[in-house]
Short mmCIF file of C-alpha atoms in Angstrom, two decimals:
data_model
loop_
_atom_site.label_atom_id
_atom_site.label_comp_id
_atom_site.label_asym_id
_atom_site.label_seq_id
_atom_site.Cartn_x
_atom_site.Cartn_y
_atom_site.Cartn_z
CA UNK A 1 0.00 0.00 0.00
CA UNK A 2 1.08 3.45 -0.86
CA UNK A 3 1.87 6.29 1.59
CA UNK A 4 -0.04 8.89 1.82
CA UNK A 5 2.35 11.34 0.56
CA UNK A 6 2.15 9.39 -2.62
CA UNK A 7 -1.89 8.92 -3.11
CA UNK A 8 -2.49 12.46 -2.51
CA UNK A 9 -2.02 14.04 -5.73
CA UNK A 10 -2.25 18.09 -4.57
CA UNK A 11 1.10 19.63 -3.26
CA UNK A 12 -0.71 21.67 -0.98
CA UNK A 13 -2.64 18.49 0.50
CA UNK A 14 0.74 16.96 0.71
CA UNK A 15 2.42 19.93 2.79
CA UNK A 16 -0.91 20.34 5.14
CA UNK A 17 -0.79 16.52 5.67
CA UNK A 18 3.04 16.47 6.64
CA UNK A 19 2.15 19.68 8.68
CA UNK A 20 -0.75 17.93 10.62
CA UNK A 21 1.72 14.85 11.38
CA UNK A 22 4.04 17.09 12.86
CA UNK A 23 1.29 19.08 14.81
CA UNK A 24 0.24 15.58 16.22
CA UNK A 25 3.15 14.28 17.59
CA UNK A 26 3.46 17.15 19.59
CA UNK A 27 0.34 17.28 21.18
CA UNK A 28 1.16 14.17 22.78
CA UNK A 29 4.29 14.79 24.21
CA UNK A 30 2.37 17.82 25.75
CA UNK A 31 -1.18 16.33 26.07
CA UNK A 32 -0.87 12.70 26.09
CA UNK A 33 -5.05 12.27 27.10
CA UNK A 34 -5.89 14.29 23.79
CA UNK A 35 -8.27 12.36 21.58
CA UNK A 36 -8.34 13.28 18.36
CA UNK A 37 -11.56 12.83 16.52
CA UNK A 38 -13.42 14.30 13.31
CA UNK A 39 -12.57 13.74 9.49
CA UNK A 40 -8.35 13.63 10.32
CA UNK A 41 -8.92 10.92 12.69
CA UNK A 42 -11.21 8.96 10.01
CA UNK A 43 -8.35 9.13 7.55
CA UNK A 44 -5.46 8.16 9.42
CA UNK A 45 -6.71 6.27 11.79
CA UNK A 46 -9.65 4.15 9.43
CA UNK A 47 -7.57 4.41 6.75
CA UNK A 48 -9.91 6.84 4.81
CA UNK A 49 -10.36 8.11 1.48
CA UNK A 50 -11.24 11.42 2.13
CA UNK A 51 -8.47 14.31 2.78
CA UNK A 52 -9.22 16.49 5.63
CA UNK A 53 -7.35 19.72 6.73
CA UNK A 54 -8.44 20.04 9.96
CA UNK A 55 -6.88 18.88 13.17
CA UNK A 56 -9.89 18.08 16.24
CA UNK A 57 -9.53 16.99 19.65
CA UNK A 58 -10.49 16.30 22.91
CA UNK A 59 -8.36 17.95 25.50
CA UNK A 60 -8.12 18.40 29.43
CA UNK A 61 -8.47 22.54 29.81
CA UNK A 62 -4.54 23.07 31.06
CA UNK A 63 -3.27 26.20 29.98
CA UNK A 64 0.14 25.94 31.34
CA UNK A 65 0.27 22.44 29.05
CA UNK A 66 -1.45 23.59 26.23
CA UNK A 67 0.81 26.74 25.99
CA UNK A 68 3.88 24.65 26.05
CA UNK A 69 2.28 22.82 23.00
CA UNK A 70 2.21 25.75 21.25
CA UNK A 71 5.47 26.87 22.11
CA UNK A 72 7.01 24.08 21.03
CA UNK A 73 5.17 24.24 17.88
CA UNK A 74 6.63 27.98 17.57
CA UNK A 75 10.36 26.01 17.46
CA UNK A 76 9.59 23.63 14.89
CA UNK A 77 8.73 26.46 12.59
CA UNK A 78 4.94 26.95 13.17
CA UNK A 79 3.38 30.60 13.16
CA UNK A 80 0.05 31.23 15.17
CA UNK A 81 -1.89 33.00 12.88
CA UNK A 82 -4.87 32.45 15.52
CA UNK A 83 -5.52 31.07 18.91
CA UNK A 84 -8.33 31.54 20.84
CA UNK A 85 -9.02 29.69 24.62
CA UNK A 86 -12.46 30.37 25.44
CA UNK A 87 -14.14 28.46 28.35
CA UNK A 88 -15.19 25.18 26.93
CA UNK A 89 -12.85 25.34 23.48
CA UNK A 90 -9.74 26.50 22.15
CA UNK A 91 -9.35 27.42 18.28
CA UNK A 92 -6.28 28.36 16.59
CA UNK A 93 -5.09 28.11 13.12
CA UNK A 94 -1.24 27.62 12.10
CA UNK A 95 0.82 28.44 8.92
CA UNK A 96 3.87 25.95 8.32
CA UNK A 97 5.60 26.72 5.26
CA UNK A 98 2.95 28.09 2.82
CA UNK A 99 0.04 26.21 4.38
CA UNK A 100 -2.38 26.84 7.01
CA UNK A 101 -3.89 24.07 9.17
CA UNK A 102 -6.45 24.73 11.83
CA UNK A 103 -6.20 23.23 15.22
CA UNK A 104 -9.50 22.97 16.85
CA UNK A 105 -10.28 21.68 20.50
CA UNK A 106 -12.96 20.87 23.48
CA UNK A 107 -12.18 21.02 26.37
CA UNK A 108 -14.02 17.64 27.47
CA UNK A 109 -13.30 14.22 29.31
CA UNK A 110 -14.00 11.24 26.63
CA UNK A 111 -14.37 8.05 29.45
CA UNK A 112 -13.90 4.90 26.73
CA UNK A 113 -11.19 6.22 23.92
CA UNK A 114 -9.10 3.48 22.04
CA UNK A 115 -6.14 3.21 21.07
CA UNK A 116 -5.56 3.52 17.30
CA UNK A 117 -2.43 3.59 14.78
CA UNK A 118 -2.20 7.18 13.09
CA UNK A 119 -0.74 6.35 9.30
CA UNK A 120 1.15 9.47 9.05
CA UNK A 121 2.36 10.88 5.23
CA UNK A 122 5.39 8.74 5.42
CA UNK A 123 3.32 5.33 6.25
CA UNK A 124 4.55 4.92 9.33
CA UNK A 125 2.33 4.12 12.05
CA UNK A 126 1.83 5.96 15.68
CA UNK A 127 -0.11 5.41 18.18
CA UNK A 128 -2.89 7.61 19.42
CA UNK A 129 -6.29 8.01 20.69
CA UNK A 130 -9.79 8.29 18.97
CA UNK A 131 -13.02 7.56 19.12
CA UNK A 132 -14.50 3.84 18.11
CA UNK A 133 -16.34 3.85 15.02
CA UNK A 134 -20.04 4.38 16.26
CA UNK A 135 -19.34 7.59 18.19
CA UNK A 136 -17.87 8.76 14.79
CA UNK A 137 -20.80 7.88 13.18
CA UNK A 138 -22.78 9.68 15.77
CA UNK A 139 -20.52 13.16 15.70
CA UNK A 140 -20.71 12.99 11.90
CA UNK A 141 -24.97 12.59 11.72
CA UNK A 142 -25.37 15.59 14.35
CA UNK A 143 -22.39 17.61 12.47
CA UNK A 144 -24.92 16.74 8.49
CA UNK A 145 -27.95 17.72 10.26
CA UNK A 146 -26.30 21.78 11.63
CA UNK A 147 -24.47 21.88 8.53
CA UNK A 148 -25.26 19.89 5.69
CA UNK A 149 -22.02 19.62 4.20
CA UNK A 150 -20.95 16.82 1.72
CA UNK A 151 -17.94 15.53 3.43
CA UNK A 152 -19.96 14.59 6.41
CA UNK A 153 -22.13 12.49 4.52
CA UNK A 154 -19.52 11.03 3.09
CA UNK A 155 -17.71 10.04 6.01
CA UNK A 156 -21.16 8.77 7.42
CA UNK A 157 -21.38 6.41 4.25
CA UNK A 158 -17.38 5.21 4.82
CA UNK A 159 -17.73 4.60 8.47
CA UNK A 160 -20.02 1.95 8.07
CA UNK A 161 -18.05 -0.39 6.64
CA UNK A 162 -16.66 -0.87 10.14
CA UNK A 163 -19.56 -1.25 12.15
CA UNK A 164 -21.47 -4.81 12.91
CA UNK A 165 -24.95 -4.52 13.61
CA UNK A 166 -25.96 -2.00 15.89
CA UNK A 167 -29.51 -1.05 16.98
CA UNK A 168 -28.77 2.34 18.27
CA UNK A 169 -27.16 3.44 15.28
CA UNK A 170 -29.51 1.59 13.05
CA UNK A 171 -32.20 3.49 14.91
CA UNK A 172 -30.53 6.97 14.54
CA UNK A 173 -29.68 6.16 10.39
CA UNK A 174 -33.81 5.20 10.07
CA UNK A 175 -34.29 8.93 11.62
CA UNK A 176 -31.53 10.70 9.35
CA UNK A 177 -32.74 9.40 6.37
CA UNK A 178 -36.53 10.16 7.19
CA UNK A 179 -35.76 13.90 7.76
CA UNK A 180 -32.81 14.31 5.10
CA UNK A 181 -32.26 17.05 2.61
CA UNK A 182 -29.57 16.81 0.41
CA UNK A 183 -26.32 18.62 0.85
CA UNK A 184 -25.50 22.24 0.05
CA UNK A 185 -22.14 22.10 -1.09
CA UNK A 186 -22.56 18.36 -3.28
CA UNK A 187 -19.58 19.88 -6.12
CA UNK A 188 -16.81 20.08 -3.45
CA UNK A 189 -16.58 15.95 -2.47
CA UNK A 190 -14.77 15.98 -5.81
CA UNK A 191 -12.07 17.99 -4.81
CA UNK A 192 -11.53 15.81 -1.25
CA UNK A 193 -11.60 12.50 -2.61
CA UNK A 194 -7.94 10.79 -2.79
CA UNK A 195 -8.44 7.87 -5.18
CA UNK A 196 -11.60 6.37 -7.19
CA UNK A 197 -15.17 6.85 -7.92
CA UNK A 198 -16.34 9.95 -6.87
CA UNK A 199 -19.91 8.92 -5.09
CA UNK A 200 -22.82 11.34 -5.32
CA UNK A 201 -25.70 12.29 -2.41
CA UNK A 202 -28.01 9.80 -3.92
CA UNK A 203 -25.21 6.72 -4.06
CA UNK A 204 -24.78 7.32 -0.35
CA UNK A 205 -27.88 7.88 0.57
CA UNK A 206 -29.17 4.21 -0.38
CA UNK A 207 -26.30 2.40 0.85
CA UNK A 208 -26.97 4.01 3.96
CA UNK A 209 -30.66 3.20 4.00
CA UNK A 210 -29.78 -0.75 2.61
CA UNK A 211 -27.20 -0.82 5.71
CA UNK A 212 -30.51 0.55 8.27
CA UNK A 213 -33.31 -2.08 6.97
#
């Protein structure tokens, strides 16, 4: 299997991707509970097929520890462009070379992570933690219904293939197809997709409702 460096086909997507994998190994040397979650953590940790720019996680609010990170970042050639703490959140986007990535977090407790390999642009493997499959599944369906965006579908769609049957999430699909409307931004998945067909609304749409009978 090819690296990622290799299957993406966009220099930019190959500089943001090499700048995320450097963002994430130091968040855990500074923040070794983070969990990182969202459409990153489907692609390198599910072995997507969807690029993603943004970096999301679950952290412990510790200012002193989450200033270092930064810091450190700052060293390895990073500029803040942004950073925000606000009660519950911290956002912040950084510029590394000629790219920007943003860096998004909650400040939030997540009881049952796992343990999953990160495939970083190189193909080599770290370890980190995410969420299991369902709760993806469950973040992505809340995240289609405030913002109807394409990729979330998508990722919806993917995820599947890695869950067994589940009533709870077969009873939350029956509920997101009966009140769906199609996506607003349906011309962008093109532009996300690494390798292969490019699905449409309607494609995804029945698998997911075959998957929920």
């Amino acid at each position: 299997m090819f690296p990622i460096n290799i299957k993406l086909k966009k220099r930019a997507h190959k500089d943001i991707a090499y700048a995320q994998d450097l963002i994430v190994e130091e968040l855990y040397d500074y923040l070794p509970e983070a969990v990182i979650h969202g459409g990153t953590a489907i692609w390198r940790c599910y072995q997507g097929n969807r690029f993603s720019e943004d970096i999301d996680v679950y952290i412990k609010k510790d200012k002193i520890r989450i200033n270092k990170f930064f810091e450190h970042l700052e060293k390895k050639g990073f500029e803040i462009k942004k950073k925000r703490i606000k009660e519950n959140s911290l956002y912040s986007v950084l510029k590394f070379n000629n790219v920007l990535v943003r860096f998004e977090a909650l400040f939030k407790n997540i009881k049952n992570p796992i343990l999953k390999e990160y495939e970083n642009s190189e193909g080599i493997q770290i370890n980190i933690f995410t969420l299991p499959p369902e709760d993806l599944i469950e973040e992505k369906l809340s995240a289609y219904q405030k913002r109807k965006k394409i990729r979330d579908l998508y990722d919806i769609f993917f995820l599947l293939r890695y869950i067994k049957e589940d009533k709870s999430i077969n009873k939350d699909l029956k509920n997101f197809i009966k009140n769906f409307t199609p996506p607003e931004d349906e011309q962008n998945l093109k532009a996300i997709i690494i390798s292969g067909l490019i699905p449409n609304s309607k494609n995804m749409l029945d698998y997911i409702r075959r998957w929920a009978k």
